[in-house]
């Protein structure tokens, strides 16, 4: 007993050593958000928080205190640009959320070249896994500048100093495993380790063995927790693309895609509707990738909307959501003010002024456009001066501005736009929007309302700036109240203590706001516990980072009809980044296909499998793909049959390959919108028969040759469809051993060839007509 107990106790110890960090299981209907503390300072961290729909915090975990070996510290990038490093995505099955950060080296220098990017994977039960890292290499998308034939000297359209000896180069005409042994940045000539034949203009991808300073993963997403895809973006200096890493891996990731420069990749999501991988980009396009997101993902750019001037080029976060009962899909897209004007010593204004001086003329800053930036109130517009360096604003600045960066966008651009697509097609249809892009909705998530009839949207607002927006503060001394009261008496009336502002001081709970003011009497949102005379501070809520709930009362295929409520306000020096509905244990169910599979059966004939299936109520079905497996788990396609979309549909398929072992078959039924489902699985065992007839070629187009043993008198050869109908018949002369048959008149599909005499079938074989 003692020995068994010790073994059991040791097992518990080993199990605990292998465990991951843990939060409590998430609650259905809640949402989770990435919060950054002190994002502009030299120290800070990432906190994952769970909130109720009303904004009550349920739980949180700090990701800068995790410990090895099973979890890596996850820290934000410090300084400007970190808005794009912490997007959060919900997995296609709805059971995981992912977001990213940086793994700081021992020196504590966070967010620099070569630091691993960490993918945080959080399961519905609260399990946290930050083992997976994306390290070491960036990728450069370029082209051949001249054609070469059997040469090791290749001129390419790049002079990047990051291309060094040892860089792997791939592309059409380049043998696998080819590396660059030398590179001249002046002539752009790369010396290859193997001779290549490359056409001028051929697309090439170079793996940069020297980590690039601007290599930055922006978003992570998983299908089901087994592997993680990452988007990377470096704008004009290196390529944008997609990486893949099995969950828990720490080596160099697989490069799935290297795209063109200048259009930064941002948030990724996998649609539960069609299983495709989508990416938001700085040029306004949502590029999607046909089929399931695998390591051989082809690119098929189909943006649901186009770029127009400076108003649609700043999409940031987005999400997919299905209506109750399926039947379509909604996409909500968040925008921020897009065209920027970097500040300088001459770009300035003072608090209370409506005149702003830019450091240079910017054609995007025109009359009527929104203008935003730290110290400029929300929904401020340019009244006059557009096209010059001196702008008159519709609202006064709330702080003295000097050397700031400002942003401009047309008032027609919504802060959150809605798109939908119907089950009958893949086209995205615009369905209105909410707010303005000047309000800087950075990330967005949504879920259908219980019972249908609209959607609940959660979004981070006023979170685009690289730094937290610090409220302007005013101090009022000699203020007091009675303990437990929500009435504060100021030492004297103060015009800065107005309804809607924060109010703070010793004894006042955090996130307390002013709800009413009457002279020196101020009503606050929480009861205070003040003892005697204290000093109070107030700060404006306008433009402060927050989380809002927008209740869209419209159906999935109707224009957004929403009302907004601010539900979460940050504390000092806090901002919000990625946001998602909470992951749940019940997986998202695939949308049922518009058909009913009545039967799926098969038979073996001389060790060839012939499959038959019948369906009804087909609508917009694209095709049936026959899949085959030798182990019952890993299936590969062996054929495709187009759907007819009739009231009743009968299909046939014959596998030209002969059975040698037990083999499994199933149908993948694919809709025109890309969604799919599977049939039941059939299994077949090989027969012990003598191959009495050989057919070639098989498949055949016009002529089919048959070779067989010598036949007797009264023998015929015939071709039959799988309903048993005879289509072709020939009488064979005695001792005949072969025949050539014209099958050009047959339609494409499987057929059965049989040799029979007066009493029995002598031989049979399946063939395919191309």
XYZ file of C-alpha atoms in Angstrom:
770
model
C 0.000 0.000 0.000
C 2.792 2.388 0.867
C 4.508 1.772 -2.474
C 1.302 2.363 -4.423
C 0.612 5.535 -2.440
C 4.088 6.880 -3.156
C 3.702 6.167 -6.856
C 0.317 7.896 -6.867
C 1.708 10.902 -4.986
C 4.670 11.093 -7.359
C 2.232 11.027 -10.285
C 0.373 13.984 -8.830
C 3.637 15.895 -8.459
C 4.617 15.177 -12.071
C 1.159 16.205 -13.254
C 1.351 19.481 -11.384
C 4.792 20.173 -12.844
C 3.373 19.767 -16.361
C 0.275 21.897 -15.802
C -0.403 25.169 -17.493
C -1.497 28.443 -15.950
C -5.185 28.443 -15.153
C -8.083 30.866 -14.975
C -11.594 29.905 -13.932
C -13.865 28.574 -16.716
C -15.468 31.359 -18.716
C -19.174 32.190 -18.508
C -21.475 32.096 -21.529
C -22.487 35.592 -22.645
C -19.417 37.305 -21.179
C -16.545 38.794 -23.147
C -12.771 38.859 -22.666
C -10.365 41.701 -23.409
C -6.622 42.358 -23.447
C -5.763 45.314 -21.186
C -2.375 47.017 -21.262
C -1.032 48.730 -18.163
C 1.256 51.768 -18.616
C 1.717 51.109 -22.372
C 3.937 54.132 -22.979
C 6.304 53.615 -20.063
C 9.404 51.518 -19.537
C 7.532 48.869 -17.593
C 4.083 47.390 -17.881
C 2.252 44.250 -18.794
C -0.629 42.443 -20.437
C -3.697 41.521 -18.403
C -6.503 39.288 -19.705
C -9.858 40.257 -18.213
C -13.323 38.709 -18.337
C -16.372 41.006 -18.095
C -20.118 40.517 -17.896
C -22.362 42.159 -20.536
C -22.923 45.071 -18.161
C -19.199 45.713 -17.653
C -18.691 43.978 -14.309
C -15.229 42.442 -14.120
C -15.421 38.705 -13.388
C -11.735 37.678 -13.316
C -8.330 38.615 -14.673
C -4.812 37.214 -15.103
C -1.497 38.978 -15.599
C 0.622 37.556 -18.415
C 3.879 39.215 -17.351
C 4.207 36.972 -14.274
C 3.904 33.530 -15.873
C 6.698 31.063 -15.223
C 8.652 28.382 -17.094
C 8.684 25.672 -18.238
C 5.121 25.478 -19.533
C 4.310 29.148 -19.885
C 6.347 32.061 -21.194
C 6.006 35.633 -20.053
C 3.941 37.685 -22.499
C 4.656 41.415 -22.546
C 3.416 44.202 -24.805
C 5.613 46.105 -27.189
C 6.474 49.404 -25.509
C 5.935 52.719 -27.251
C 4.188 53.554 -30.499
C 2.625 50.911 -32.692
C 1.624 48.419 -30.030
C -2.025 48.904 -30.984
C -1.531 46.238 -33.656
C 0.287 43.600 -31.615
C -2.487 42.404 -29.321
C -5.488 41.563 -31.495
C -7.648 38.774 -30.094
C -9.365 36.125 -32.228
C -11.958 33.475 -31.461
C -11.224 30.021 -32.882
C -13.440 28.655 -35.635
C -14.938 26.134 -33.199
C -15.547 28.851 -30.586
C -13.566 27.057 -27.859
C -10.332 29.113 -27.800
C -9.187 32.715 -27.926
C -5.722 33.791 -29.031
C -3.651 36.942 -28.785
C 0.028 37.757 -29.000
C 2.852 39.596 -27.317
C 6.626 39.576 -26.885
C 8.850 37.333 -24.821
C 11.365 39.614 -23.072
C 14.981 38.426 -22.887
C 16.892 38.390 -19.640
C 17.909 42.017 -20.188
C 14.255 43.013 -20.082
C 14.468 44.792 -23.441
C 10.988 44.168 -24.765
C 9.774 44.343 -28.333
C 13.148 44.552 -30.102
C 14.588 42.693 -33.086
C 14.922 38.962 -32.594
C 12.694 38.691 -29.534
C 10.299 35.759 -29.847
C 6.668 36.648 -30.442
C 4.500 34.598 -28.088
C 1.058 33.253 -29.028
C -1.257 33.017 -26.026
C -3.870 30.257 -26.376
C -6.714 30.332 -23.822
C -9.262 27.521 -23.626
C -12.891 27.734 -22.517
C -12.015 26.052 -19.210
C -9.514 28.813 -18.390
C -6.378 26.827 -19.315
C -3.635 29.182 -20.515
C -0.894 28.024 -22.899
C 1.875 30.450 -23.881
C 4.421 27.881 -25.032
C 4.129 28.652 -28.743
C 6.597 31.180 -30.132
C 7.308 32.610 -33.573
C 10.985 33.439 -33.801
C 14.054 33.912 -35.881
C 13.079 34.642 -39.446
C 11.273 37.201 -41.491
C 10.356 36.841 -45.133
C 10.870 39.084 -48.146
C 8.568 38.998 -51.122
C 10.359 40.048 -54.325
C 10.613 39.289 -58.062
C 13.272 38.248 -60.531
C 14.542 41.285 -62.470
C 15.905 39.240 -65.386
C 15.421 35.775 -66.805
C 18.128 33.159 -66.157
C 18.654 29.668 -67.573
C 20.684 27.069 -65.683
C 22.467 29.856 -63.842
C 23.492 30.518 -60.253
C 23.515 34.308 -60.750
C 20.079 35.876 -60.153
C 19.166 39.569 -60.156
C 16.223 40.360 -57.894
C 14.106 43.441 -57.216
C 15.488 44.146 -53.752
C 18.640 45.540 -52.237
C 17.741 44.751 -48.624
C 20.795 44.522 -46.398
C 18.928 41.816 -44.468
C 19.475 39.345 -47.318
C 22.680 37.586 -46.344
C 24.498 34.343 -47.084
C 22.388 31.471 -45.819
C 19.025 32.995 -46.755
C 16.692 30.412 -48.265
C 15.135 31.411 -51.593
C 12.072 29.755 -53.159
C 9.979 30.338 -56.250
C 9.098 28.893 -59.638
C 12.193 27.473 -61.300
C 14.256 27.326 -58.098
C 15.079 23.874 -56.745
C 14.015 23.065 -53.174
C 16.724 23.774 -50.611
C 18.388 26.522 -52.652
C 20.127 29.172 -50.563
C 21.774 32.487 -51.314
C 25.530 32.111 -50.906
C 26.310 35.799 -51.580
C 24.319 38.972 -52.225
C 25.468 42.317 -53.628
C 23.120 45.050 -52.431
C 24.430 47.442 -55.081
C 23.811 45.289 -58.142
C 21.035 43.255 -56.468
C 22.697 40.093 -57.730
C 22.230 36.979 -55.611
C 24.514 33.985 -56.027
C 22.559 30.750 -55.628
C 23.743 27.434 -54.202
C 22.123 25.592 -57.109
C 21.573 26.502 -60.743
C 18.055 27.748 -61.487
C 15.907 28.598 -64.509
C 13.789 31.593 -63.590
C 11.617 33.813 -65.775
C 11.787 37.601 -65.565
C 9.105 38.753 -63.126
C 8.847 35.405 -61.347
C 7.625 35.659 -57.762
C 10.327 34.848 -55.214
C 10.375 34.505 -51.446
C 13.532 35.001 -49.398
C 13.795 33.793 -45.812
C 15.844 36.347 -43.910
C 18.158 34.465 -41.578
C 18.989 37.741 -39.835
C 15.949 38.699 -37.729
C 14.521 41.964 -39.007
C 13.910 44.868 -36.648
C 10.558 45.476 -38.299
C 9.438 41.840 -38.282
C 6.231 41.927 -36.281
C 3.497 39.348 -35.808
C 0.173 41.141 -35.521
C -2.488 38.498 -34.963
C -2.823 34.836 -34.024
C -5.708 32.479 -34.718
C -6.416 28.776 -34.279
C -8.913 26.431 -35.847
C -9.271 24.037 -32.929
C -6.286 24.596 -30.625
C -3.950 22.145 -32.394
C -2.021 24.709 -34.443
C -1.713 28.484 -34.629
C -1.519 30.803 -37.620
C 0.138 34.207 -37.298
C -0.033 37.234 -39.567
C 3.091 39.326 -39.871
C 3.502 42.801 -41.260
C 6.347 45.176 -41.818
C 4.687 47.571 -44.273
C 7.060 49.019 -46.876
C 10.336 47.379 -45.865
C 9.604 43.670 -45.868
C 6.725 41.480 -46.902
C 3.478 40.779 -45.136
C 2.407 37.205 -44.761
C 1.193 34.239 -42.769
C 3.137 31.822 -40.586
C 2.094 28.502 -39.083
C 3.295 26.790 -35.921
C 1.946 23.652 -34.210
C 0.762 24.540 -30.724
C 3.622 24.325 -28.244
C 6.396 24.629 -30.853
C 9.216 27.121 -30.389
C 11.269 26.761 -33.557
C 11.214 28.661 -36.823
C 7.628 28.693 -38.123
C 6.476 27.551 -41.546
C 5.994 30.429 -44.000
C 2.556 29.949 -45.566
C 2.368 33.142 -47.564
C 4.596 36.083 -48.402
C 2.567 38.931 -49.877
C 3.412 42.298 -51.359
C 4.784 45.163 -49.311
C 2.982 48.304 -48.290
C -0.379 46.837 -47.213
C 0.052 45.783 -43.616
C -1.610 42.564 -42.473
C -3.608 42.960 -39.284
C -6.218 40.795 -37.570
C -6.917 37.238 -38.711
C -10.048 35.170 -38.184
C -11.270 31.806 -39.426
C -14.912 31.899 -40.450
C -17.072 29.167 -38.888
C -19.389 29.693 -41.871
C -17.018 28.500 -44.616
C -13.796 27.539 -42.795
C -11.728 30.116 -44.704
C -8.985 32.284 -43.231
C -9.501 36.042 -43.538
C -7.093 38.923 -42.861
C -7.759 42.647 -42.478
C -5.247 44.831 -44.287
C -4.301 48.486 -44.154
C -5.419 48.985 -47.756
C -9.006 48.140 -46.921
C -9.105 44.665 -48.442
C -10.087 41.493 -46.634
C -8.160 38.775 -48.437
C -9.385 35.253 -47.900
C -7.729 31.937 -48.489
C -9.634 29.183 -50.251
C -10.354 26.046 -48.282
C -9.314 25.133 -44.770
C -6.273 27.069 -43.469
C -3.438 24.616 -44.035
C 0.262 24.907 -44.690
C -0.471 24.913 -48.435
C -2.960 27.794 -48.369
C -3.449 29.449 -51.784
C -4.349 33.134 -51.999
C -7.599 34.288 -53.584
C -8.138 37.996 -53.021
C -11.819 38.881 -52.849
C -12.269 42.077 -50.818
C -15.862 42.726 -49.732
C -15.352 46.453 -50.280
C -12.833 48.696 -51.968
C -10.381 51.370 -50.883
C -11.501 54.933 -51.440
C -9.168 57.825 -50.717
C -8.226 58.085 -47.067
C -11.435 56.770 -45.611
C -11.501 52.983 -45.852
C -7.803 52.306 -45.547
C -7.754 52.033 -41.773
C -9.770 48.937 -40.928
C -8.394 47.373 -37.797
C -10.149 44.641 -35.854
C -13.127 42.681 -37.121
C -15.183 39.624 -36.233
C -17.520 37.033 -37.685
C -20.798 36.075 -36.066
C -23.585 33.743 -37.156
C -27.277 34.469 -36.542
C -29.279 32.129 -34.367
C -30.079 29.042 -36.403
C -27.369 29.738 -38.994
C -28.448 30.666 -42.472
C -25.859 33.375 -43.093
C -22.982 35.296 -41.568
C -22.312 38.828 -40.319
C -18.980 40.652 -40.277
C -18.440 43.733 -38.109
C -15.388 45.833 -39.013
C -13.769 48.484 -36.796
C -12.174 51.598 -38.298
C -9.936 54.367 -37.036
C -9.184 57.756 -38.575
C -6.726 56.941 -41.295
C -4.655 59.693 -42.901
C -1.969 60.850 -40.457
C 0.125 63.961 -40.088
C 3.226 63.552 -37.957
C 3.824 66.456 -35.645
C 6.880 68.660 -35.248
C 7.825 71.750 -33.271
C 5.560 73.852 -35.481
C 2.544 71.526 -35.209
C 0.883 72.954 -32.132
C -2.056 74.583 -30.406
C -2.904 75.507 -26.833
C -5.590 74.255 -24.481
C -8.858 76.051 -25.189
C -7.834 77.010 -28.741
C -9.549 75.944 -31.948
C -6.573 76.759 -34.168
C -4.162 73.953 -35.009
C -0.926 74.451 -36.937
C 0.347 71.422 -38.871
C 4.023 70.900 -39.578
C 3.294 70.519 -43.316
C 0.407 70.652 -45.761
C -1.495 67.381 -45.948
C -4.076 66.988 -48.723
C -6.153 64.583 -46.612
C -6.829 67.270 -43.996
C -9.727 68.986 -45.761
C -12.733 70.972 -44.569
C -15.466 68.753 -43.154
C -13.151 65.864 -42.295
C -12.910 64.548 -38.783
C -9.610 65.192 -37.022
C -8.406 63.256 -34.005
C -5.385 62.729 -31.798
C -4.355 63.130 -28.189
C -5.904 66.305 -26.772
C -8.553 66.720 -29.487
C -12.144 65.961 -28.357
C -14.069 63.191 -30.139
C -15.962 64.061 -33.331
C -13.985 67.262 -33.884
C -14.103 68.392 -37.511
C -12.013 70.766 -39.640
C -14.116 73.896 -40.108
C -11.716 75.831 -42.323
C -8.121 75.899 -43.484
C -8.203 72.511 -45.203
C -5.287 72.094 -47.580
C -3.120 74.509 -45.589
C -1.057 74.253 -42.419
C -3.472 76.348 -40.324
C -6.701 74.556 -39.433
C -9.719 75.845 -37.554
C -11.394 73.104 -35.521
C -15.025 72.712 -34.453
C -14.021 72.066 -30.816
C -11.396 73.473 -28.488
C -8.321 71.419 -27.683
C -8.280 69.970 -24.160
C -4.499 70.143 -23.774
C -1.529 72.093 -25.046
C -0.432 70.234 -28.177
C 3.059 70.409 -29.611
C 4.732 67.795 -31.793
C 1.622 65.586 -31.830
C 0.397 63.183 -34.522
C -3.092 63.851 -35.866
C -5.476 61.755 -37.955
C -8.120 62.664 -40.511
C -11.032 60.812 -42.100
C -14.212 61.601 -43.989
C -17.361 61.899 -41.858
C -19.063 59.283 -44.050
C -16.802 56.556 -42.644
C -18.468 54.717 -39.783
C -16.574 53.615 -36.707
C -18.028 50.111 -37.043
C -19.382 48.814 -40.356
C -21.638 45.825 -40.843
C -21.537 43.373 -43.745
C -23.445 40.151 -44.306
C -23.581 37.282 -46.741
C -26.430 34.944 -47.507
C -26.305 31.141 -47.639
C -26.802 31.250 -51.409
C -23.554 33.075 -52.139
C -20.195 34.328 -50.956
C -20.601 38.033 -51.774
C -20.432 40.471 -48.849
C -23.233 43.042 -48.751
C -22.845 46.357 -46.903
C -25.404 46.888 -44.140
C -24.676 50.311 -42.656
C -22.600 51.195 -39.647
C -22.325 52.960 -36.315
C -20.389 55.948 -34.971
C -17.500 57.605 -36.768
C -13.933 56.567 -37.508
C -12.780 59.585 -35.476
C -13.955 57.711 -32.371
C -11.211 55.135 -33.005
C -12.988 51.822 -32.551
C -9.922 49.584 -32.580
C -11.284 46.046 -32.096
C -14.757 44.537 -32.120
C -16.551 41.296 -31.246
C -20.195 40.237 -31.348
C -22.648 37.457 -30.630
C -26.290 36.865 -31.552
C -28.918 37.797 -29.016
C -30.508 34.832 -27.303
C -33.493 33.751 -29.348
C -32.402 35.794 -32.357
C -33.479 39.265 -33.412
C -30.165 41.087 -33.491
C -26.658 41.068 -32.101
C -24.722 42.345 -29.114
C -21.496 44.103 -30.154
C -18.577 44.860 -27.828
C -15.837 47.209 -29.008
C -12.788 48.997 -27.654
C -13.159 52.734 -28.264
C -10.605 55.592 -28.248
C -7.846 52.977 -28.116
C -5.950 53.669 -31.317
C -3.284 56.024 -29.963
C 0.051 54.361 -29.183
C -0.203 55.784 -25.650
C -3.008 55.704 -23.169
C -5.085 58.874 -23.274
C -4.505 60.457 -19.887
C -7.455 62.548 -18.683
C -6.804 66.233 -18.131
C -6.977 66.790 -14.354
C -8.051 69.678 -12.170
C -7.588 69.734 -8.410
C -10.038 71.113 -5.852
C -8.797 71.251 -2.240
C -10.799 71.497 0.997
C -13.532 69.121 -0.163
C -15.465 66.807 2.117
C -18.386 64.438 2.458
C -19.994 62.118 4.937
C -18.721 58.521 4.993
C -20.933 56.268 2.876
C -22.525 59.166 0.982
C -22.537 59.809 -2.789
C -22.693 63.603 -2.254
C -19.377 65.464 -2.225
C -19.091 69.075 -1.048
C -16.365 71.049 -2.851
C -14.361 73.705 -1.064
C -15.632 76.116 -3.724
C -17.493 75.763 -7.044
C -15.182 74.511 -9.801
C -16.264 74.619 -13.470
C -14.114 71.573 -14.267
C -16.208 69.307 -12.039
C -18.930 68.521 -14.595
C -21.299 65.647 -15.270
C -19.570 62.716 -16.997
C -16.067 63.385 -15.686
C -13.998 61.030 -13.541
C -13.609 62.036 -9.906
C -10.883 60.611 -7.695
C -9.253 61.143 -4.342
C -8.617 59.351 -1.079
C -11.730 57.405 -0.120
C -13.396 57.497 -3.554
C -13.648 54.149 -5.412
C -11.871 53.869 -8.749
C -13.862 54.530 -11.929
C -16.224 56.876 -10.098
C -17.899 59.499 -12.272
C -19.865 62.692 -11.638
C -23.603 62.251 -12.227
C -24.920 65.683 -11.140
C -23.576 69.100 -10.067
C -25.303 71.883 -8.145
C -22.959 74.682 -7.119
C -20.475 73.153 -4.670
C -22.531 69.971 -4.305
C -21.411 67.074 -6.547
C -23.294 63.757 -6.888
C -21.063 60.805 -7.757
C -21.720 57.298 -9.132
C -20.358 55.436 -6.070
C -20.619 55.997 -2.348
C -17.464 57.574 -0.905
C -15.807 57.101 2.444
C -14.187 60.483 3.096
C -13.040 61.604 6.510
C -12.742 65.354 6.847
C -11.189 67.637 4.269
C -9.558 65.963 1.230
C -8.165 66.921 -2.146
C -10.188 65.764 -5.158
C -9.196 65.480 -8.810
C -11.442 65.353 -11.863
C -10.586 64.424 -15.439
C -12.607 64.450 -18.626
C -13.894 61.165 -19.978
C -13.918 62.489 -23.537
C -11.525 60.464 -25.628
C -10.480 58.135 -22.813
C -9.943 54.456 -23.744
C -13.058 52.456 -22.891
C -15.211 49.469 -23.836
C -18.681 49.994 -25.256
C -21.639 47.731 -25.880
C -23.678 48.365 -29.016
C -27.022 46.600 -29.274
C -27.771 45.959 -32.947
C -31.518 45.324 -33.093
C -31.458 44.416 -36.804
C -31.500 40.935 -38.300
C -28.322 39.635 -39.901
C -29.305 40.816 -43.398
C -30.587 44.262 -42.370
C -28.796 47.574 -41.753
C -27.149 48.047 -38.352
C -29.626 49.629 -35.941
C -27.724 50.229 -32.723
C -27.529 52.114 -29.464
C -24.255 52.468 -27.550
C -23.502 52.189 -23.844
C -20.090 52.754 -22.238
C -19.696 49.768 -19.917
C -15.989 49.753 -18.920
C -13.756 52.758 -18.181
C -10.034 52.250 -17.603
C -8.045 53.417 -14.671
C -5.106 55.783 -15.066
C -2.629 54.765 -17.814
C -4.619 51.782 -19.035
C -5.813 50.975 -22.544
C -7.716 48.087 -24.102
C -6.633 46.137 -27.167
C -8.034 42.814 -28.440
C -11.564 41.776 -27.538
C -13.633 38.611 -28.052
C -16.749 36.926 -26.801
C -15.802 34.364 -24.161
C -14.860 30.906 -25.499
C -17.356 28.174 -24.664
C -17.177 24.390 -24.194
C -19.924 23.718 -26.748
C -18.334 23.991 -30.187
C -19.839 26.161 -32.878
C -21.944 23.845 -35.024
C -21.265 23.842 -38.751
C -24.073 25.272 -40.848
C -26.125 22.394 -42.281
C -25.930 22.035 -46.035
C -29.081 22.653 -48.075
C -29.575 18.957 -48.931
C -30.665 15.672 -47.397
C -28.507 12.622 -48.045
C -30.969 9.736 -48.367
C -28.437 6.963 -48.896
C -24.719 6.337 -49.410
C -23.796 2.755 -50.351
C -21.203 0.870 -52.350
C -20.220 -2.501 -53.762
C -17.005 -4.203 -54.856
C -16.619 -5.747 -58.291
C -13.350 -7.573 -58.938
C -11.728 -5.480 -56.198
C -12.995 -2.160 -57.591
C -15.268 -0.027 -55.411
C -18.417 1.450 -56.934
C -20.214 4.067 -54.825
C -23.846 5.200 -55.110
C -25.681 7.933 -53.260
C -29.018 9.696 -53.418
C -29.943 13.156 -52.129
C -33.046 15.348 -52.104
C -33.834 19.008 -51.438
C -30.540 20.172 -52.927
C -30.098 23.935 -53.151
C -26.890 25.660 -54.261
C -24.794 22.523 -53.720
C -21.539 22.813 -55.694
C -20.157 19.275 -55.787
C -19.478 16.014 -53.967
C -15.872 15.095 -53.281
C -15.141 11.390 -52.738
C -12.491 10.881 -50.066
C -10.524 7.722 -49.369
C -8.555 6.452 -46.366
C -6.458 3.424 -45.542
C -6.753 3.885 -41.761
C -10.212 5.404 -41.308
C -8.775 8.699 -39.991
C -6.699 10.425 -42.665
C -8.750 10.942 -45.831
C -7.568 12.195 -49.225
C -9.738 13.163 -52.233
C -9.903 10.687 -55.132
C -12.636 12.221 -57.264
C -15.277 14.903 -57.650
C -18.880 14.729 -58.905
C -20.792 17.894 -59.800
C -24.139 18.438 -58.075
C -27.318 18.599 -60.183
C -29.559 20.414 -57.630
C -32.713 18.579 -58.726
C -35.604 17.470 -56.533
C -34.071 13.990 -56.374
C -30.466 13.273 -57.304
C -28.760 9.913 -57.974
C -24.975 9.824 -58.201
C -22.329 7.216 -58.994
C -18.586 7.041 -58.658
C -16.103 4.212 -59.218
C -12.573 4.204 -57.875
C -10.241 3.056 -60.683
C -7.662 1.815 -58.165
C -8.020 -1.805 -57.090
C -8.450 -2.735 -53.438
C -5.431 -4.299 -51.790
C -6.258 -3.658 -48.127
C -9.335 -2.625 -46.146
C -10.230 0.835 -47.463
C -12.618 3.535 -46.192
C -14.680 6.042 -48.224
C -16.767 9.091 -47.373
C -18.432 12.007 -49.165
C -17.529 15.643 -48.620
C -20.630 17.610 -49.633
C -19.630 21.153 -50.574
C -21.978 24.121 -50.917
C -21.415 26.982 -53.378
C -20.552 29.300 -50.475
C -17.701 26.995 -49.426
C -19.386 25.375 -46.423
C -19.362 21.579 -46.291
C -20.313 18.490 -44.311
C -19.447 14.790 -44.418
C -21.400 11.595 -45.005
C -21.132 8.375 -43.072
C -17.979 6.287 -43.681
C -18.062 3.043 -45.706
C -15.403 0.309 -45.576
C -14.537 -2.361 -48.132
C -12.292 -5.429 -47.964
C -10.411 -6.839 -50.973
C -11.703 -10.001 -52.588
C -9.536 -13.003 -53.399
C -10.214 -13.181 -57.131
C -8.184 -13.900 -60.216
C -7.821 -10.850 -62.433
C -9.408 -12.393 -65.543
C -9.593 -9.153 -67.531
C -7.361 -6.108 -67.937
C -8.517 -2.708 -69.242
C -6.364 0.101 -70.556
C -6.200 3.016 -70.485
C -8.311 3.435 -67.402
C -9.640 6.111 -67.229
C -10.249 6.267 -71.004
C -11.595 8.977 -73.295
C -12.452 7.516 -76.725
C -11.073 3.971 -76.991
C -10.987 1.259 -74.331
C -8.833 -1.874 -74.782
C -9.783 -5.115 -73.063
C -7.472 -8.137 -72.726
C -8.771 -11.463 -71.368
C -8.385 -15.244 -71.540
C -9.539 -17.015 -74.731
C -13.318 -17.243 -74.847
C -15.653 -19.975 -76.055
C -18.608 -19.724 -78.428
C -21.711 -17.675 -77.527
C -19.674 -15.128 -75.538
C -20.417 -11.405 -75.455
C -18.756 -8.326 -73.967
C -20.917 -5.462 -72.670
C -20.720 -2.059 -71.003
C -23.297 -1.257 -68.319
C -24.100 1.744 -66.140
C -24.536 1.194 -62.429
C -28.274 0.933 -62.677
C -27.722 -2.272 -64.704
C -28.668 -0.812 -68.098
C -26.652 -2.236 -71.004
C -25.196 0.535 -73.185
C -22.807 -1.345 -75.517
C -22.632 -5.023 -76.515
C -20.351 -6.972 -78.875
C -20.291 -10.664 -79.786
C -16.837 -12.227 -79.350
C -15.506 -14.841 -81.744
C -14.258 -18.130 -80.332
C -10.685 -17.931 -78.884
C -10.701 -14.107 -78.964
C -8.292 -12.637 -76.350
C -8.679 -8.884 -76.856
C -10.975 -6.226 -78.244
C -10.977 -2.459 -78.769
C -14.200 -0.625 -77.897
C -15.311 2.837 -79.010
C -16.627 4.637 -75.913
C -16.616 8.203 -77.248
C -20.424 8.299 -77.163
C -20.536 7.642 -73.402
C -20.880 10.506 -70.965
C -18.230 11.082 -68.329
C -18.482 8.731 -65.350
C -17.971 5.159 -64.101
C -19.074 2.048 -65.977
C -18.935 -1.715 -65.616
C -17.537 -3.972 -68.377
C -18.668 -7.622 -68.268
C -17.834 -10.728 -70.348
C -20.653 -13.314 -70.258
C -21.519 -16.595 -71.915
C -24.788 -18.408 -72.085
C -24.769 -19.378 -68.443
C -22.647 -16.932 -66.376
C -20.462 -13.852 -66.113
C -16.907 -14.856 -66.892
C -15.174 -11.581 -65.906
C -16.006 -8.013 -65.001
C -14.122 -4.797 -64.359
C -14.909 -1.141 -63.566
C -13.573 1.663 -65.768
C -13.886 5.441 -65.887
C -14.898 7.416 -68.977
C -13.173 10.829 -69.036
